[in-house]
Each structure stands twice: as structure tokens, then as C-alpha cells.
Amino acid sequence: MVGFAPVGRWERPPKDLPNSLSPWIPEEFWPQSIYPEAKTVVVIGLPVSLPIVETAPSIYYHELYKTVNSMLDSKAYEISNYLSEKGFGAIYLPRDAYGDIKILIDKPFAFFSHKHAAYLAGLGSFGHNNVLLTPEYGPRVRFTSIFTTAKIKGDRIKTEDLCTHCLLCVKNCPVGAIPKTGDFPPPVDKKLCAVRSAELRDEYRSPCGVCIKVCPVGQDRELFGRKNMAIYSKSKKFGKYHKAWEHVRKYGSK
Ligand code: B12
Ligand code: SF4
Ligand code: SF4
């Protein structure tokens, strides 16, 4: 996926945004605060395949996560060099930017948020699970960004709310980190989620990913024949899938 967001959108968020975020992104997290010459943020996204995410938490999703992360970093690096060669200053951003999950337990922020950048570049809307949902892959897509001095027309902001408010993410979160009611998107308990991720990391099967696995949004569900959400229940009808996931989980991690 790719989207373009003029940096002015951080300063003056468009009125037709599908969700109202309060408080808004603090100024020191804006692209023009980090790279004052920046005029446009190019956001790229790569999918995480649903049948692999379905095994999560597992070594399989762990490996996919690492692969997608390194692909995002190298693609962003290449795009920034391409733009620089064409005479437009451009810098890539790492897809995450934290040294260790333990750092996030006390301070769960990076210096720039790609999920908000993707939102402002018209790639999707926030879900109840507090990540960005896209029409193509629901929340099963990871992002990174490139800051450039090139002035590029911004993409149209999607005005529809993609979240169906089914609350499957709330019901399935193993540590109860996603509040059921209150603000939308709700303030996820970042500490609970980060502690769970740290435990899984010690077992070689992080991150958790359950709230992106069970989300019904995304055309990828059609492609992979996963429209029936009962697949994640213990129903006998879906026994062959559960058997496959359990098999994968038995090997290569604790
Ligand atoms: C820190 C982090 C975490 C932490 C904290 C999560 C969180 N909810 O913020 C932990 C470890 C818990 C985590 C978990 C997960 N993460 Co994470 N995470 C990040 C990371 C590295 C930085 C996010 C960040 O700092 N944003 C900056 C601030 C501005 O955003 P914010 O916290 O949402 O703040 C808003 C409000 O809270 C408010 N606010 C209120 N008070 C304050 C105070 C301050 C100081 C600030 C800054 C803001 C603020 O202002 C903001 C705007 O509204 C990003 C990668 C990146 N660099 O963007 C990935 C990222 C957000 N994670 C991602 C994913 C997928 C996950 C997981 C599903 C795990 C997984 N990979 O399977 C879970 C989902 C948890 C959940 N339901 O939210 C993806 C999301 C992709 C998508 N489709 O949206 C990202 C973008 C990684 C990527 N490169 O794609 N993550
Ligand atoms: S990643 Fe796992 S622990 Fe964190 S909010 Fe999602 S379901 Fe809950
Ligand atoms: S699981 Fe349901 S409530 Fe949660 S983000 Fe997806 S559509 Fe929204």
C-alpha cells in the first residue's frame, strides 16, 4: 500500500477525518518537527498474511513479523534514496524505532507514529483495537514512512469508519487490555499489552497479534476464505484449522 500526506495535515487535521482523536498528536511528534524541511510524508504498508497470523502467538508469526519489518525498512530506505537522487531531500524512518520491548513497558512511544501517518495519508480508519484498519487487509498491515522535501498531492482521506464495532478484539485479548466502552478508539492499556509481548518474546513467539487476527475487516478474508468468524471458536466444524495452528505452535518456540 502507498499513501501521501502533506505535512500540513498534522498541523491542521482535515475536518472530514473518520475518527476524532483527542488529544491530537503532540507537536514534537509531527514530521516537520523532526525534519523541518519535510513537505510530504510517503507512507508504505506491507500485509501480514492472514493464515500465518492465525497461528499467533507462534514462531511462524514471529518470523513473518521480522521479515515484513526488514522489507519495510529496506523499501523505505530505497525510496528515500531514489527521491534524493532525483534532487528531493528524503529520509526513511524505521518501521518501529525502539531498542527492546522492555523500554516500551515504561514509555510506550516511538518518536514518530506510522499509524497516524497512514491515517492522514488516507489508508484507513482506526479500529476499536486502536490500530489502523484498511479496506484491503483490515489491521493486518504494517507501515513505515518516508519524509521528503518533494511536494506531492495528498491522497483523499477515507471518510468512512471501517470498524464494525463487533468487539471481537476486546473479547479475545488475552490480558483484557482493550476497554469495551468509553472513548473511540479506546485507550488501550499499553503496559498490559507490552508486558504480554515481553513474556512472549522470552518464549520466542512475540508479538501477540490476537486483536489483528480476529478482526473481521479486510478483503484478505475473502481471498483466504475466512469470512466466517466462528472459525476462531472451538466449534468442531473448524477442527482442521485448530489442529493445524496447534501443530505449528508445538515447534520452534516455548
Ligand atoms: C509503542 C508501540 C506499541 C506499544 C504501545 C501500543 C500503543 N497502543 O500505542 C505496544 C508494545 C503495546 C504495541 C502493541 C502492538 N502493536 Co505496536 N507499535 C508501537 C510503535 C513502535 C510506536 C507507537 C507510538 O509511539 N505512537 C506515537 C503516539 C503519538 O501515538 P499514540 O500512543 O497512539 O498516542 C495517541 C493518543 O494516545 C494521544 N496521547 C495521549 N496522551 C499522550 C501522551 C504522549 C506522550 C503521546 C505521544 C500521545 C498521547 O495522542 C496520540 C494521537 O491521538 C509503532 C511503530 C511506530 N513507530 O509508529 C507500532 C505499531 C503501532 N504497532 C503495531 C501493531 C500491529 C501492534 C500489535 C497488534 C502487535 C503486533 N505487531 O502484532 C499490538 C497492538 C496493541 C494495540 N491494540 O494497540 C503497528 C500498527 C499497524 C496498523 N495497522 O495500525 C505499528 C504501526 C507498527 C508498524 N510499523 O506497522 N505497540
Ligand atoms: S496485541 Fe494481544 S495483548 Fe495486545 S491488545 Fe492486542 S490482543 Fe491484547
Ligand atoms: S475486531 Fe471488531 S471492534 Fe475490533 S477493530 Fe475489528 S471490527 Fe472493530
XYZ file of C-alpha atoms and ligand atoms in Angstrom:
361
model
C 0.000 0.000 0.000
C 1.109 3.579 -0.510
C -0.324 6.943 0.517
C 0.784 10.576 0.543
C 0.144 13.110 3.307
C 1.241 16.760 3.084
C 2.804 17.701 6.454
C 0.188 20.451 6.944
C -2.281 17.676 7.840
C -0.530 17.231 11.219
C -0.935 20.961 11.944
C -4.478 21.322 10.602
C -6.155 17.898 10.638
C -8.760 17.696 7.842
C -12.357 18.157 9.052
C -13.578 15.015 7.286
C -11.371 12.585 9.266
C -13.359 9.437 10.090
C -12.402 9.444 13.807
C -11.828 12.374 16.151
C -8.625 11.804 18.106
C -8.373 13.622 21.377
C -5.791 14.667 22.370
C -4.327 15.241 18.909
C -0.733 14.137 18.134
C 1.656 16.305 20.223
C 3.644 18.814 18.093
C 7.060 17.281 18.782
C 5.806 14.093 17.055
C 4.912 15.948 13.801
C 7.121 15.234 10.733
C 8.014 18.928 10.326
C 9.246 18.981 13.954
C 11.548 16.016 13.275
C 12.728 17.062 9.771
C 11.871 20.780 9.381
C 12.341 20.716 5.559
C 9.742 17.949 5.090
C 6.778 18.770 2.839
C 5.246 15.312 2.326
C 5.123 12.028 4.205
C 5.054 8.950 1.965
C 3.552 6.026 3.872
C 4.051 2.452 2.696
C 2.347 -0.672 4.027
C 3.009 -4.397 3.622
C 0.494 -7.082 4.593
C 0.930 -9.859 7.134
C -0.789 -12.943 5.639
C -3.941 -13.965 7.483
C -3.329 -17.766 7.584
C 0.056 -17.086 9.230
C -1.332 -14.518 11.705
C -3.944 -17.151 12.625
C -1.212 -19.264 14.237
C -0.282 -16.362 16.568
C 1.250 -16.294 19.058
C 3.738 -18.566 17.311
C 7.235 -18.770 15.862
C 5.569 -18.545 12.416
C 4.025 -15.106 13.041
C 7.251 -14.083 14.833
C 9.276 -14.899 11.691
C 6.768 -13.165 9.395
C 6.870 -10.075 11.628
C 10.681 -9.958 11.330
C 10.586 -10.454 7.538
C 7.967 -7.730 6.973
C 9.859 -5.384 9.288
C 13.111 -5.747 7.386
C 11.311 -5.449 3.997
C 9.636 -2.224 5.165
C 12.933 -0.773 6.345
C 14.763 -1.625 3.126
C 11.949 -0.444 0.832
C 11.717 2.866 2.719
C 15.494 3.247 2.540
C 15.414 2.627 -1.240
C 12.532 5.056 -1.829
C 14.286 7.792 0.174
C 17.493 7.295 -1.827
C 15.539 7.344 -5.099
C 13.912 10.668 -4.165
C 17.252 12.093 -3.010
C 18.868 11.074 -6.330
C 16.087 12.953 -8.134
C 17.029 16.095 -6.182
C 14.450 15.974 -3.355
C 15.832 15.577 0.153
C 14.298 12.429 1.627
C 14.878 10.338 4.748
C 13.484 6.951 5.692
C 12.073 6.118 9.114
C 12.478 2.723 10.756
C 9.167 0.859 10.993
C 9.330 0.776 14.814
C 12.307 2.520 16.485
C 12.680 1.042 19.968
C 15.609 -0.900 21.372
C 13.735 -3.547 23.308
C 10.141 -4.309 24.311
C 11.178 -3.647 27.944
C 11.711 0.033 27.024
C 8.046 0.215 25.925
C 6.757 -1.108 29.261
C 7.710 2.194 30.936
C 7.482 4.526 27.918
C 5.253 3.061 25.175
C 6.009 5.678 22.493
C 8.262 5.954 19.460
C 9.422 9.346 18.176
C 7.028 9.099 15.190
C 3.736 7.246 14.735
C 3.251 5.457 11.392
C -0.324 4.518 12.210
C -1.289 8.188 12.431
C 0.731 8.919 9.272
C -1.145 6.146 7.405
C -4.428 7.604 8.678
C -3.505 11.075 7.390
C -2.381 9.549 4.067
C -5.888 8.136 3.527
C -5.020 4.461 4.019
C -7.721 3.643 6.585
C -9.536 4.442 9.832
C -8.918 3.474 13.460
C -10.459 0.317 14.852
C -11.657 -0.377 18.372
C -8.366 -2.310 18.692
C -6.575 1.070 18.337
C -4.662 0.118 15.185
C -5.397 1.263 11.651
C -7.921 -0.779 9.655
C -7.587 -0.785 5.870
C -10.196 -1.964 3.330
C -7.632 -4.357 1.809
C -6.141 -6.096 4.856
C -8.104 -4.798 7.854
C -5.464 -4.321 10.617
C -3.154 -6.965 9.078
C -0.749 -4.491 7.532
C 2.438 -2.928 8.881
C 3.579 0.560 7.924
C 6.568 2.808 7.668
C 7.142 6.337 6.394
C 9.499 8.470 4.334
C 9.832 12.221 4.871
C 10.602 14.228 1.733
C 11.020 17.836 0.651
C 9.081 16.970 -2.550
C 5.602 18.500 -2.628
C 3.247 15.653 -3.560
C -0.548 15.895 -3.746
C -2.139 14.296 -0.701
C -4.389 11.259 -1.050
C -8.081 11.602 -0.305
C -8.808 10.880 3.351
C -11.188 7.933 3.711
C -14.227 9.281 5.487
C -15.938 6.000 6.355
C -15.465 4.253 9.705
C -14.263 0.747 8.742
C -14.667 -0.734 12.255
C -17.847 -2.827 12.595
C -17.728 -2.400 16.416
C -18.172 -6.177 16.811
C -15.837 -6.107 19.874
C -14.167 -9.398 18.902
C -10.816 -7.708 19.607
C -11.986 -6.835 23.154
C -13.346 -10.345 23.839
C -10.251 -12.153 22.560
C -7.456 -10.015 24.058
C -5.730 -12.480 26.442
C -4.908 -9.791 29.022
C -8.026 -7.592 28.804
C -6.027 -4.597 27.539
C -8.749 -3.137 25.277
C -11.562 -1.283 27.090
C -15.096 -2.156 25.943
C -16.681 1.263 26.403
C -15.606 4.908 26.606
C -13.661 6.904 24.031
C -13.221 5.678 20.454
C -10.596 4.497 19.662
C -10.272 3.442 23.308
C -7.066 3.975 25.274
C -5.533 0.502 25.137
C -3.651 -0.465 28.314
C -0.235 -0.254 26.662
C 1.573 -1.584 29.712
C -0.517 -4.778 29.902
C -0.008 -5.354 26.180
C 3.746 -4.618 26.309
C 4.218 -6.945 29.320
C 2.407 -9.713 27.396
C 4.664 -9.083 24.405
C 7.786 -9.224 26.625
C 6.666 -12.597 28.037
C 6.093 -13.929 24.527
C 9.450 -12.556 23.391
C 11.152 -14.634 26.108
C 9.324 -17.646 24.616
C 10.418 -16.726 21.029
C 6.832 -16.160 19.888
C 6.196 -12.421 20.141
C 4.284 -10.268 19.309
C 0.804 -11.322 20.434
C -1.269 -10.107 17.457
C -4.599 -11.606 18.601
C -6.510 -8.303 18.145
C -5.448 -8.151 14.485
C -6.096 -11.874 13.887
C -9.770 -11.819 14.981
C -10.802 -8.591 13.221
C -13.449 -9.283 10.514
C -12.454 -6.247 8.407
C -10.397 -6.686 5.219
C -10.721 -8.131 1.714
C -7.981 -10.618 2.655
C -10.717 -12.587 4.497
C -12.454 -13.189 1.172
C -9.227 -14.164 -0.589
C -8.324 -16.712 2.093
C -11.924 -17.981 2.596
C -12.117 -16.712 6.167
C -15.426 -14.803 6.224
C -16.980 -16.997 8.938
C -15.665 -15.593 12.212
C -16.762 -18.726 14.105
C -13.512 -20.251 12.820
C -11.804 -18.911 15.973
C -14.327 -20.551 18.310
C -13.803 -24.117 19.481
C -16.550 -25.358 17.117
C -15.888 -28.896 15.768
C -16.685 -27.652 12.267
C -13.352 -25.819 12.206
C -11.340 -28.566 13.908
C -8.908 -28.970 10.987
C -7.792 -25.342 11.292
C -7.269 -25.541 15.069
C -5.285 -28.744 14.575
C -3.001 -27.015 12.056
C -2.449 -23.989 14.325
C -1.687 -26.214 17.321
C 0.805 -28.195 15.238
C 2.690 -25.009 14.277
C 2.689 -23.778 17.894
C 4.290 -27.007 19.144
C 7.633 -26.410 17.402
C 10.434 -23.852 17.419
C 9.285 -21.818 20.432
C 8.352 -22.404 24.062
C 4.884 1.686 21.031
C 4.192 0.694 20.125
C 3.459 -0.342 20.706
C 3.247 -0.455 22.208
C 2.148 0.558 22.617
C 0.880 0.396 21.743
C 0.025 1.617 21.547
N -1.266 1.423 21.546
O 0.492 2.719 21.375
C 2.853 -1.951 22.366
C 4.073 -2.798 22.625
C 1.849 -2.223 23.490
C 2.345 -2.260 20.961
C 1.491 -3.283 20.660
C 1.000 -3.550 19.392
N 1.412 -3.021 18.239
Co 2.609 -1.517 18.163
N 3.736 -0.060 17.909
C 4.296 0.798 18.720
C 5.136 1.824 17.916
C 6.589 1.387 17.969
C 5.022 3.281 18.343
C 3.580 3.820 18.554
C 3.674 5.259 19.040
O 4.510 5.636 19.825
N 2.855 6.158 18.574
C 3.060 7.570 18.912
C 1.884 8.204 19.621
C 1.777 9.625 19.084
O 0.656 7.546 19.308
P -0.393 7.077 20.447
O 0.340 6.397 21.535
O -1.461 6.287 19.754
O -0.967 8.426 21.010
C -2.241 8.994 20.681
C -3.107 9.206 21.883
O -2.871 8.242 22.861
C -2.779 10.622 22.320
N -1.946 10.706 23.548
C -2.475 10.778 24.753
N -1.528 11.033 25.652
C -0.347 11.055 25.031
C 0.926 11.281 25.528
C 2.010 11.244 24.641
C 3.394 11.480 25.138
C 1.767 10.969 23.270
C 2.879 10.846 22.320
C 0.457 10.769 22.809
C -0.607 10.827 23.686
O -2.160 11.241 21.215
C -1.978 10.370 20.151
C -2.859 10.737 18.988
O -4.197 10.557 19.267
C 4.514 1.656 16.480
C 5.523 1.882 15.338
C 5.671 3.355 15.064
N 6.855 3.909 15.204
O 4.684 4.002 14.747
C 3.967 0.217 16.498
C 2.615 -0.047 15.786
C 1.605 0.999 16.215
N 2.225 -1.351 16.335
C 1.603 -2.095 15.500
C 0.988 -3.335 15.838
C 0.419 -4.147 14.690
C 0.898 -3.752 17.171
C 0.243 -5.019 17.734
C -1.001 -5.567 17.024
C 1.273 -6.166 17.910
C 1.587 -6.909 16.672
N 2.546 -6.436 15.919
O 1.028 -7.952 16.352
C -0.091 -4.557 19.174
C -1.484 -3.863 19.221
C -1.750 -3.166 20.517
C -2.967 -2.253 20.441
N -4.159 -2.838 20.404
O -2.811 -1.050 20.384
C 1.560 -1.484 14.105
C 0.157 -0.994 13.747
C -0.188 -1.224 12.287
C -1.583 -0.772 11.998
N -2.247 -1.492 11.101
O -2.055 0.197 12.528
C 2.636 -0.310 14.240
C 2.323 0.979 13.475
C 3.980 -0.907 13.774
C 4.206 -0.821 12.271
N 5.372 -0.379 11.864
O 3.327 -1.120 11.472
N 2.828 -1.366 20.049
S -1.675 -7.417 20.913
Fe -2.587 -9.028 22.228
S -2.311 -8.263 24.342
Fe -2.007 -6.513 22.963
S -4.023 -5.508 22.824
Fe -3.849 -6.940 21.064
S -4.784 -8.840 21.823
Fe -4.350 -7.602 23.632
S -12.462 -6.709 15.870
Fe -14.438 -5.644 15.502
S -14.448 -3.959 17.054
Fe -12.333 -4.739 16.929
S -11.357 -3.363 15.451
Fe -12.084 -5.139 14.288
S -14.138 -4.536 13.563
Fe -13.571 -3.086 15.175
